[in-house]
Amino acid sequence: MSADVARRIALAAQGFADPRPASAPGRRHLQKVLSRIRLLQLDSVNVAVRAHYMPLFSRLGAYAPSLVDDAAWSHSARKPRLLVEYWAHEASLVPVEDWPLLHSGAKRPGWWRNYTVVAERSPRLVDDILAVVKELGPVGAGAIERALAGGGPRAKDHWGWNWSEVKKVCEYLFGEGVLTTGSRRGFERLYDLSERVLPPEVLARRASVSAEEGSRELVARAATALGVATEPDLRDYYRLQPQRSRQAVAELVEAGVLEPVEVQGWGVPAYRHVEARAPRRITGRALLCPFDPLIWERARTERIFDFFYRIEIYVPAPKRVHGYYVFPFLLDGELVGRVDLKADRAAGVLRVQAAHSEPTADVGRVAVELAAELRHMADWLGLDDVEVVPRGDLAPALKVAVTGP
């Protein structure tokens, strides 16, 4: 197939071939998006908007963030919990029914297993933490430390946290599936016993699903989300073990779920999900956060869109090319520009700190469409205005489109 067909298949698989809802998006729209992309990546950066909220806005337009909050961190008979936290691509919200698959042995060993030695060295601490969570949960690690009267001050070390023993054991138990996130306070994870959060049938399936079955189901889900992909693309979606992923791909090809294809210009074998569709054209616009599943695998993004993209958060400011927290702009199926965004909540402004166009883009049209999408995003975030800093080749035209000549 041509590279253009592959691109349209990938966009349709991610939900970008469908128009945004005419009415306010609800739970049904959330479920439709989740049936495609399968997960929402979590990230602590809040310079513009939390990463797990943005992919829904990109596909649905303005919606109430409580739609995600209720699906992930609350439960009632009328609205059962739809999502649970676990390590998928990275830290993610995944459908509750996918939780056993991620514990099947299909995934690469998690970093939290480095804390096994802490748990094994302090079995009493493990028991005490579980007792506190059972009594107080959902509860944060700091509150657990205070309840145990054993937590000292937390020291910061360059880019990360020097976690206390309690936090390390909590993360170990989270990784093992003994604990999960019962709720969140702001962005603080509040731990609870998995048996109090997940349905009994989901917990029971964890004991029965094999690594082989888990790998097949996760690769099939990745193929649904990607449409057409290489084996490493499929593997990366859930960070699977290489040998498990390769075996699962072969079995899904034999079962007729995946079809081997050759994509012009890719230079590597690819696989198309047999139900993936190739619309004749893609229209519409969307801003994409750095952790959107359409673009999070940077090599795939460059292969499909001819768009070189790197996150520059950890790059010193003088060495940044496009900005601190850059959103690619999707217009009619092409990545045509990128904007470094900051939500200045105190000033009530969505600030474009830099704006760059792609070499072949129609700058005038991109500026007009991008300005409209930025206004839509500002309204969604409860901000009053959009301001454009004069940085980047797209900034002059974008400023005029935002404010007028």
Tab-separated table of C-alpha atoms in Angstrom:
chain	number	residue	atom	x	y	z
A	1	MET	CA	0.000	0.000	0.000
A	2	SER	CA	1.068	3.597	-0.458
A	3	ALA	CA	2.350	5.680	2.428
A	4	ASP	CA	-0.677	7.963	2.010
A	5	VAL	CA	-3.110	5.062	2.472
A	6	ALA	CA	-1.166	3.878	5.532
A	7	ARG	CA	-1.368	7.370	7.026
A	8	ARG	CA	-5.135	7.537	6.516
A	9	ILE	CA	-5.547	4.078	8.050
A	10	ALA	CA	-3.517	5.137	11.100
A	11	LEU	CA	-5.541	8.331	11.537
A	12	ALA	CA	-8.863	6.528	11.206
A	13	ALA	CA	-7.792	3.907	13.745
A	14	GLN	CA	-7.096	6.703	16.222
A	15	GLY	CA	-10.507	8.310	15.663
A	16	PHE	CA	-9.496	11.259	13.477
A	17	ALA	CA	-11.699	10.264	10.534
A	18	ASP	CA	-14.876	10.984	12.528
A	19	PRO	CA	-16.411	14.436	12.997
A	20	ARG	CA	-16.556	15.822	16.503
A	21	PRO	CA	-19.910	15.411	18.282
A	22	ALA	CA	-22.515	18.040	17.554
A	23	SER	CA	-23.640	18.001	21.207
A	24	ALA	CA	-21.732	17.944	24.487
A	25	PRO	CA	-19.670	14.724	24.634
A	26	GLY	CA	-20.817	12.195	27.201
A	27	ARG	CA	-19.905	8.792	28.559
A	28	ARG	CA	-20.870	7.093	25.302
A	29	HIS	CA	-18.372	9.255	23.385
A	30	LEU	CA	-15.681	8.490	25.954
A	31	GLN	CA	-16.281	4.758	25.546
A	32	LYS	CA	-16.073	5.050	21.762
A	33	VAL	CA	-12.690	6.783	21.954
A	34	LEU	CA	-11.429	4.229	24.482
A	35	SER	CA	-12.554	1.352	22.250
A	36	ARG	CA	-10.053	2.697	19.725
A	37	ILE	CA	-7.050	4.087	21.578
A	38	ARG	CA	-7.415	1.745	24.613
A	39	LEU	CA	-5.522	3.919	27.094
A	40	LEU	CA	-4.804	7.452	28.298
A	41	GLN	CA	-1.232	8.133	29.349
A	42	LEU	CA	-0.690	9.925	32.653
A	43	ASP	CA	2.013	12.537	33.133
A	44	SER	CA	2.711	15.030	35.883
A	45	VAL	CA	3.481	18.024	33.628
A	46	ASN	CA	0.681	20.578	33.904
A	47	VAL	CA	2.109	23.518	31.986
A	48	ALA	CA	-0.872	23.468	29.598
A	49	VAL	CA	-3.201	20.596	30.547
A	50	ARG	CA	-2.711	17.165	32.118
A	51	ALA	CA	-1.823	14.586	29.465
A	52	HIS	CA	-4.742	12.235	30.191
A	53	TYR	CA	-7.327	14.918	29.412
A	54	MET	CA	-5.942	16.135	26.096
A	55	PRO	CA	-6.436	13.118	23.755
A	56	LEU	CA	-10.191	13.278	24.304
A	57	PHE	CA	-10.238	16.998	23.538
A	58	SER	CA	-8.207	16.344	20.380
A	59	ARG	CA	-10.845	13.881	19.160
A	60	LEU	CA	-14.100	15.175	20.686
A	61	GLY	CA	-13.571	18.879	21.219
A	62	ALA	CA	-14.609	20.597	24.445
A	63	TYR	CA	-15.925	18.199	27.069
A	64	ALA	CA	-16.226	18.163	30.851
A	65	PRO	CA	-12.988	16.770	32.400
A	66	SER	CA	-15.184	15.183	35.069
A	67	LEU	CA	-16.073	12.667	32.360
A	68	VAL	CA	-12.564	11.192	32.730
A	69	ASP	CA	-12.421	11.697	36.498
A	70	ASP	CA	-15.677	9.834	37.062
A	71	ALA	CA	-14.644	6.997	34.743
A	72	ALA	CA	-11.272	6.574	36.450
A	73	TRP	CA	-11.681	7.423	40.094
A	74	SER	CA	-15.268	6.850	41.137
A	75	HIS	CA	-17.785	4.022	41.063
A	76	SER	CA	-21.514	3.685	41.469
A	77	ALA	CA	-24.164	1.197	40.437
A	78	ARG	CA	-25.409	3.643	37.811
A	79	LYS	CA	-21.928	4.583	36.558
A	80	PRO	CA	-19.474	1.758	37.195
A	81	ARG	CA	-15.763	2.470	37.021
A	82	LEU	CA	-14.511	2.202	33.431
A	83	LEU	CA	-10.790	2.831	33.908
A	84	VAL	CA	-8.028	1.751	36.254
A	85	GLU	CA	-4.417	2.859	36.549
A	86	TYR	CA	-1.485	0.667	35.669
A	87	TRP	CA	1.775	0.615	33.706
A	88	ALA	CA	0.754	0.175	30.059
A	89	HIS	CA	2.683	2.289	27.543
A	90	GLU	CA	3.814	4.262	30.567
A	91	ALA	CA	1.688	5.102	33.599
A	92	SER	CA	-1.784	5.005	32.080
A	93	LEU	CA	-5.505	4.755	32.542
A	94	VAL	CA	-6.704	1.540	30.889
A	95	PRO	CA	-10.116	-0.145	30.634
A	96	VAL	CA	-10.780	-2.177	33.751
A	97	GLU	CA	-11.094	-5.378	31.725
A	98	ASP	CA	-7.531	-4.940	30.377
A	99	TRP	CA	-5.916	-4.965	33.838
A	100	PRO	CA	-5.439	-8.784	33.970
A	101	LEU	CA	-3.726	-8.757	30.568
A	102	LEU	CA	-1.090	-6.328	31.830
A	103	HIS	CA	-0.365	-8.701	34.729
A	104	SER	CA	-0.130	-11.789	32.526
A	105	GLY	CA	3.638	-11.749	31.972
A	106	ALA	CA	3.351	-10.232	28.502
A	107	LYS	CA	4.954	-6.927	29.504
A	108	ARG	CA	8.608	-6.170	30.044
A	109	PRO	CA	9.568	-6.259	33.755
A	110	GLY	CA	8.640	-2.945	35.365
A	111	TRP	CA	11.105	-0.526	36.962
A	112	TRP	CA	9.244	-0.907	40.250
A	113	ARG	CA	10.729	-4.381	40.605
A	114	ASN	CA	13.894	-2.595	41.698
A	115	TYR	CA	12.023	-2.165	44.963
A	116	THR	CA	11.625	-5.907	45.487
A	117	VAL	CA	14.680	-5.832	47.725
A	118	VAL	CA	13.037	-3.166	49.908
A	119	ALA	CA	9.873	-5.251	50.300
A	120	GLU	CA	11.805	-8.440	50.991
A	121	ARG	CA	14.051	-6.672	53.510
A	122	SER	CA	11.068	-5.179	55.365
A	123	PRO	CA	8.175	-7.697	55.360
A	124	ARG	CA	6.741	-6.088	58.474
A	125	LEU	CA	6.614	-2.712	56.713
A	126	VAL	CA	4.698	-4.347	53.840
A	127	ASP	CA	2.162	-5.768	56.293
A	128	ASP	CA	1.848	-2.465	58.119
A	129	ILE	CA	1.287	-0.523	54.884
A	130	LEU	CA	-1.420	-2.949	53.783
A	131	ALA	CA	-3.080	-2.649	57.202
A	132	VAL	CA	-3.111	1.166	56.953
A	133	VAL	CA	-4.493	1.086	53.409
A	134	LYS	CA	-7.167	-1.383	54.463
A	135	GLU	CA	-8.210	0.920	57.293
A	136	LEU	CA	-7.811	4.354	55.676
A	137	GLY	CA	-7.755	3.841	51.913
A	138	PRO	CA	-7.871	5.458	49.457
A	139	VAL	CA	-4.816	7.074	51.036
A	140	GLY	CA	-1.612	8.766	49.860
A	141	ALA	CA	1.919	7.657	50.660
A	142	GLY	CA	2.496	10.702	52.869
A	143	ALA	CA	-0.572	9.911	54.963
A	144	ILE	CA	0.563	6.289	55.239
A	145	GLU	CA	3.959	7.504	56.487
A	146	ARG	CA	2.296	9.683	59.082
A	147	ALA	CA	0.023	6.833	60.180
A	148	LEU	CA	3.049	4.615	60.660
A	149	ALA	CA	4.973	7.497	62.263
A	150	GLY	CA	7.978	6.360	60.271
A	151	GLY	CA	8.242	8.797	57.361
A	152	GLY	CA	10.997	11.386	57.305
A	153	PRO	CA	11.270	14.456	55.093
A	154	ARG	CA	11.481	13.790	51.383
A	155	ALA	CA	14.580	15.070	49.565
A	156	LYS	CA	14.640	16.066	45.900
A	157	ASP	CA	17.470	14.802	43.752
A	158	HIS	CA	18.091	16.475	40.336
A	159	TRP	CA	15.152	15.415	38.052
A	160	GLY	CA	13.276	13.104	40.406
A	161	TRP	CA	12.302	12.242	43.911
A	162	ASN	CA	14.353	10.400	46.499
A	163	TRP	CA	11.396	8.369	47.696
A	164	SER	CA	10.959	7.119	51.225
A	165	GLU	CA	10.861	3.417	51.983
A	166	VAL	CA	7.071	3.660	52.367
A	167	LYS	CA	6.608	5.177	48.911
A	168	LYS	CA	8.896	2.553	47.374
A	169	VAL	CA	6.921	-0.285	48.925
A	170	CYS	CA	3.630	1.308	47.848
A	171	GLU	CA	4.908	1.467	44.260
A	172	TYR	CA	6.136	-2.120	44.486
A	173	LEU	CA	2.692	-3.260	45.685
A	174	PHE	CA	1.054	-1.169	42.949
A	175	GLY	CA	3.257	-2.840	40.348
A	176	GLU	CA	2.472	-6.273	41.748
A	177	GLY	CA	-1.249	-5.501	41.558
A	178	VAL	CA	-1.878	-5.752	45.297
A	179	LEU	CA	-2.631	-2.027	45.428
A	180	THR	CA	-4.098	0.231	42.788
A	181	THR	CA	-5.242	3.848	42.639
A	182	GLY	CA	-8.546	4.193	44.401
A	183	SER	CA	-8.755	7.907	43.711
A	184	ARG	CA	-6.582	10.981	43.250
A	185	ARG	CA	-6.276	14.249	45.136
A	186	GLY	CA	-5.038	16.733	42.593
A	187	PHE	CA	-2.389	14.587	40.973
A	188	GLU	CA	-1.520	12.621	44.131
A	189	ARG	CA	-2.150	8.901	43.835
A	190	LEU	CA	-4.348	7.571	46.642
A	191	TYR	CA	-3.728	3.867	47.105
A	192	ASP	CA	-6.389	1.287	47.825
A	193	LEU	CA	-6.569	-2.485	47.826
A	194	SER	CA	-7.133	-3.803	44.308
A	195	GLU	CA	-9.830	-6.116	45.641
A	196	ARG	CA	-11.868	-3.079	46.719
A	197	VAL	CA	-11.483	-1.273	43.389
A	198	LEU	CA	-11.718	-3.975	40.713
A	199	PRO	CA	-14.671	-6.305	40.056
A	200	PRO	CA	-14.261	-9.901	41.292
A	201	GLU	CA	-14.375	-11.301	37.758
A	202	VAL	CA	-11.481	-9.040	36.700
A	203	LEU	CA	-9.400	-10.100	39.693
A	204	ALA	CA	-10.233	-13.746	39.005
A	205	ARG	CA	-9.138	-13.525	35.380
A	206	ARG	CA	-5.665	-12.422	36.413
A	207	ALA	CA	-5.053	-15.888	37.819
A	208	SER	CA	-6.145	-17.623	34.618
A	209	VAL	CA	-4.755	-15.544	31.733
A	210	SER	CA	-1.402	-16.799	30.436
A	211	ALA	CA	1.461	-14.699	29.120
A	212	GLU	CA	0.765	-16.029	25.621
A	213	GLU	CA	-2.924	-15.126	25.768
A	214	GLY	CA	-2.172	-11.747	27.321
A	215	SER	CA	0.341	-10.996	24.572
A	216	ARG	CA	-2.102	-11.905	21.811
A	217	GLU	CA	-4.886	-9.792	23.253
A	218	LEU	CA	-2.632	-6.790	23.887
A	219	VAL	CA	-1.091	-6.947	20.410
A	220	ALA	CA	-4.591	-7.201	18.926
A	221	ARG	CA	-5.625	-4.115	20.911
A	222	ALA	CA	-2.520	-2.278	19.762
A	223	ALA	CA	-3.305	-3.234	16.155
A	224	THR	CA	-6.833	-1.871	16.530
A	225	ALA	CA	-5.406	1.398	17.901
A	226	LEU	CA	-2.705	1.741	15.233
A	227	GLY	CA	-4.468	0.365	12.140
A	228	VAL	CA	-1.243	-0.446	10.311
A	229	ALA	CA	2.054	-0.886	12.129
A	230	THR	CA	5.391	-2.621	12.335
A	231	GLU	CA	5.944	-5.297	14.966
A	232	PRO	CA	8.032	-2.882	17.092
A	233	ASP	CA	5.166	-0.343	16.844
A	234	LEU	CA	2.732	-2.970	18.129
A	235	ARG	CA	5.137	-4.031	20.861
A	236	ASP	CA	5.729	-0.475	22.039
A	237	TYR	CA	2.047	0.333	22.564
A	238	TYR	CA	2.009	-1.691	25.791
A	239	ARG	CA	5.794	-2.100	26.195
A	240	LEU	CA	5.643	-5.857	25.683
A	241	GLN	CA	8.519	-8.310	25.887
A	242	PRO	CA	10.023	-8.642	22.370
A	243	GLN	CA	9.777	-12.411	22.120
A	244	ARG	CA	6.179	-12.372	23.378
A	245	SER	CA	5.229	-9.672	20.866
A	246	ARG	CA	6.827	-11.433	17.903
A	247	GLN	CA	5.104	-14.697	18.789
A	248	ALA	CA	1.749	-12.950	19.215
A	249	VAL	CA	2.072	-11.210	15.833
A	250	ALA	CA	2.788	-14.527	14.120
A	251	GLU	CA	-0.212	-16.167	15.812
A	252	LEU	CA	-2.523	-13.270	14.911
A	253	VAL	CA	-1.393	-13.448	11.281
A	254	GLU	CA	-2.157	-17.167	11.258
A	255	ALA	CA	-5.557	-16.489	12.843
A	256	GLY	CA	-6.392	-13.913	10.161
A	257	VAL	CA	-6.511	-10.943	12.571
A	258	LEU	CA	-3.407	-9.291	11.116
A	259	GLU	CA	-2.517	-9.062	7.441
A	260	PRO	CA	1.151	-8.645	6.416
A	261	VAL	CA	1.556	-5.614	4.148
A	262	GLU	CA	4.332	-3.649	2.499
A	263	VAL	CA	4.087	0.107	2.904
A	264	GLN	CA	5.962	2.176	0.358
A	265	GLY	CA	8.852	4.024	1.939
A	266	TRP	CA	8.732	2.243	5.291
A	267	GLY	CA	11.444	-0.258	4.443
A	268	VAL	CA	10.325	-2.720	7.140
A	269	PRO	CA	7.548	-5.335	7.319
A	270	ALA	CA	4.176	-4.061	8.493
A	271	TYR	CA	0.828	-5.483	9.557
A	272	ARG	CA	-2.687	-4.206	9.015
A	273	HIS	CA	-5.578	-5.085	11.292
A	274	VAL	CA	-8.137	-6.739	9.013
A	275	GLU	CA	-10.914	-4.457	10.297
A	276	ALA	CA	-8.899	-1.248	9.824
A	277	ARG	CA	-10.495	1.128	7.345
A	278	ALA	CA	-8.902	3.515	4.887
A	279	PRO	CA	-11.119	6.591	4.416
A	280	ARG	CA	-10.786	8.429	1.117
A	281	ARG	CA	-9.729	11.598	2.907
A	282	ILE	CA	-9.207	12.979	6.401
A	283	THR	CA	-10.512	16.416	7.302
A	284	GLY	CA	-10.578	18.465	10.481
A	285	ARG	CA	-8.039	19.836	12.911
A	286	ALA	CA	-6.583	18.887	16.285
A	287	LEU	CA	-3.847	19.916	18.689
A	288	LEU	CA	-1.923	16.896	19.974
A	289	CYS	CA	-0.180	16.769	23.327
A	290	PRO	CA	3.280	15.122	23.456
A	291	PHE	CA	1.766	11.979	24.988
A	292	ASP	CA	-1.022	11.437	22.474
A	293	PRO	CA	-0.951	7.827	21.207
A	294	LEU	CA	-0.972	9.037	17.604
A	295	ILE	CA	2.509	10.543	18.015
A	296	TRP	CA	4.131	9.211	21.197
A	297	GLU	CA	6.351	6.760	19.286
A	298	ARG	CA	8.604	9.325	17.610
A	299	ALA	CA	10.102	7.011	14.957
A	300	ARG	CA	6.596	5.996	13.852
A	301	THR	CA	5.529	9.650	13.765
A	302	GLU	CA	8.431	10.481	11.454
A	303	ARG	CA	7.747	7.420	9.286
A	304	ILE	CA	4.050	8.212	8.836
A	305	PHE	CA	4.008	12.015	8.765
A	306	ASP	CA	7.594	12.930	7.802
A	307	PHE	CA	7.542	14.943	11.019
A	308	PHE	CA	10.600	14.955	13.284
A	309	TYR	CA	9.405	15.497	16.839
A	310	ARG	CA	11.113	15.403	20.222
A	311	ILE	CA	9.939	16.605	23.621
A	312	GLU	CA	12.345	19.276	24.888
A	313	ILE	CA	11.323	19.572	28.548
A	314	TYR	CA	14.729	18.389	29.731
A	315	VAL	CA	16.691	20.381	27.148
A	316	PRO	CA	18.257	23.602	28.524
A	317	ALA	CA	16.217	26.588	27.330
A	318	PRO	CA	18.926	28.062	25.031
A	319	LYS	CA	19.217	24.749	23.183
A	320	ARG	CA	15.509	24.172	22.569
A	321	VAL	CA	14.488	24.206	18.920
A	322	HIS	CA	10.689	24.463	19.170
A	323	GLY	CA	9.926	25.023	22.866
A	324	TYR	CA	9.301	23.496	26.263
A	325	TYR	CA	5.935	21.710	25.839
A	326	VAL	CA	5.125	21.552	22.155
A	327	PHE	CA	1.811	20.490	20.613
A	328	PRO	CA	1.896	19.328	16.968
A	329	PHE	CA	-1.035	20.644	14.911
A	330	LEU	CA	-2.962	18.169	12.770
A	331	LEU	CA	-4.868	19.648	9.834
A	332	ASP	CA	-6.703	17.542	7.245
A	333	GLY	CA	-4.600	14.501	8.025
A	334	GLU	CA	-1.179	16.190	7.962
A	335	LEU	CA	1.046	17.518	10.742
A	336	VAL	CA	1.521	21.081	9.530
A	337	GLY	CA	2.927	22.965	12.505
A	338	ARG	CA	3.726	22.999	16.195
A	339	VAL	CA	3.086	25.375	19.085
A	340	ASP	CA	4.707	25.649	22.507
A	341	LEU	CA	1.743	26.169	24.833
A	342	LYS	CA	1.402	27.392	28.390
A	343	ALA	CA	-1.854	27.912	30.267
A	344	ASP	CA	-1.265	31.042	32.361
A	345	ARG	CA	-4.152	30.486	34.718
A	346	ALA	CA	-3.423	33.534	36.867
A	347	ALA	CA	-3.645	35.821	33.836
A	348	GLY	CA	-6.463	33.841	32.201
A	349	VAL	CA	-4.430	33.376	29.024
A	350	LEU	CA	-3.433	30.480	26.772
A	351	ARG	CA	0.024	31.619	25.758
A	352	VAL	CA	1.675	30.490	22.527
A	353	GLN	CA	5.339	30.778	23.474
A	354	ALA	CA	6.548	29.740	20.018
A	355	ALA	CA	4.887	28.734	16.743
A	356	HIS	CA	6.545	26.947	13.834
A	357	SER	CA	5.180	25.707	10.509
A	358	GLU	CA	6.297	22.721	8.474
A	359	PRO	CA	8.238	23.464	5.246
A	360	THR	CA	5.404	22.583	2.839
A	361	ALA	CA	2.556	24.070	4.879
A	362	ASP	CA	0.253	26.835	3.635
A	363	VAL	CA	1.152	29.292	6.402
A	364	GLY	CA	-1.883	31.534	5.878
A	365	ARG	CA	-4.401	28.714	6.124
A	366	VAL	CA	-2.539	26.982	8.966
A	367	ALA	CA	-2.562	30.229	10.966
A	368	VAL	CA	-6.319	30.714	10.555
A	369	GLU	CA	-7.203	27.114	11.451
A	370	LEU	CA	-4.725	26.983	14.330
A	371	ALA	CA	-6.036	30.256	15.761
A	372	ALA	CA	-9.572	28.840	15.800
A	373	GLU	CA	-8.396	25.656	17.545
A	374	LEU	CA	-6.401	27.623	20.120
A	375	ARG	CA	-9.472	29.723	20.941
A	376	HIS	CA	-11.485	26.509	21.314
A	377	MET	CA	-8.843	25.079	23.645
A	378	ALA	CA	-8.690	28.293	25.681
A	379	ASP	CA	-12.472	28.237	26.149
A	380	TRP	CA	-12.289	24.582	27.205
A	381	LEU	CA	-9.628	25.409	29.799
A	382	GLY	CA	-11.636	28.339	31.127
A	383	LEU	CA	-9.134	30.916	29.850
A	384	ASP	CA	-10.200	34.288	28.505
A	385	ASP	CA	-7.712	34.934	25.748
A	386	VAL	CA	-4.952	33.612	23.482
A	387	GLU	CA	-1.657	35.486	23.303
A	388	VAL	CA	1.100	34.802	20.762
A	389	VAL	CA	4.740	35.462	21.617
A	390	PRO	CA	6.716	36.551	18.505
A	391	ARG	CA	8.901	33.452	18.315
A	392	GLY	CA	9.008	31.077	15.340
A	393	ASP	CA	8.238	31.487	11.640
A	394	LEU	CA	4.488	30.884	12.126
A	395	ALA	CA	4.114	33.403	14.957
A	396	PRO	CA	3.520	36.589	12.885
A	397	ALA	CA	0.703	35.097	10.812
A	398	LEU	CA	-0.752	33.349	13.860
A	399	LYS	CA	-0.765	36.599	15.862
A	400	VAL	CA	-2.699	38.327	13.104
A	401	ALA	CA	-5.172	35.417	12.911
A	402	VAL	CA	-5.672	35.501	16.683
A	403	THR	CA	-5.929	39.252	17.240
A	404	GLY	CA	-6.653	40.697	13.784
A	405	PRO	CA	-4.446	43.039	11.701
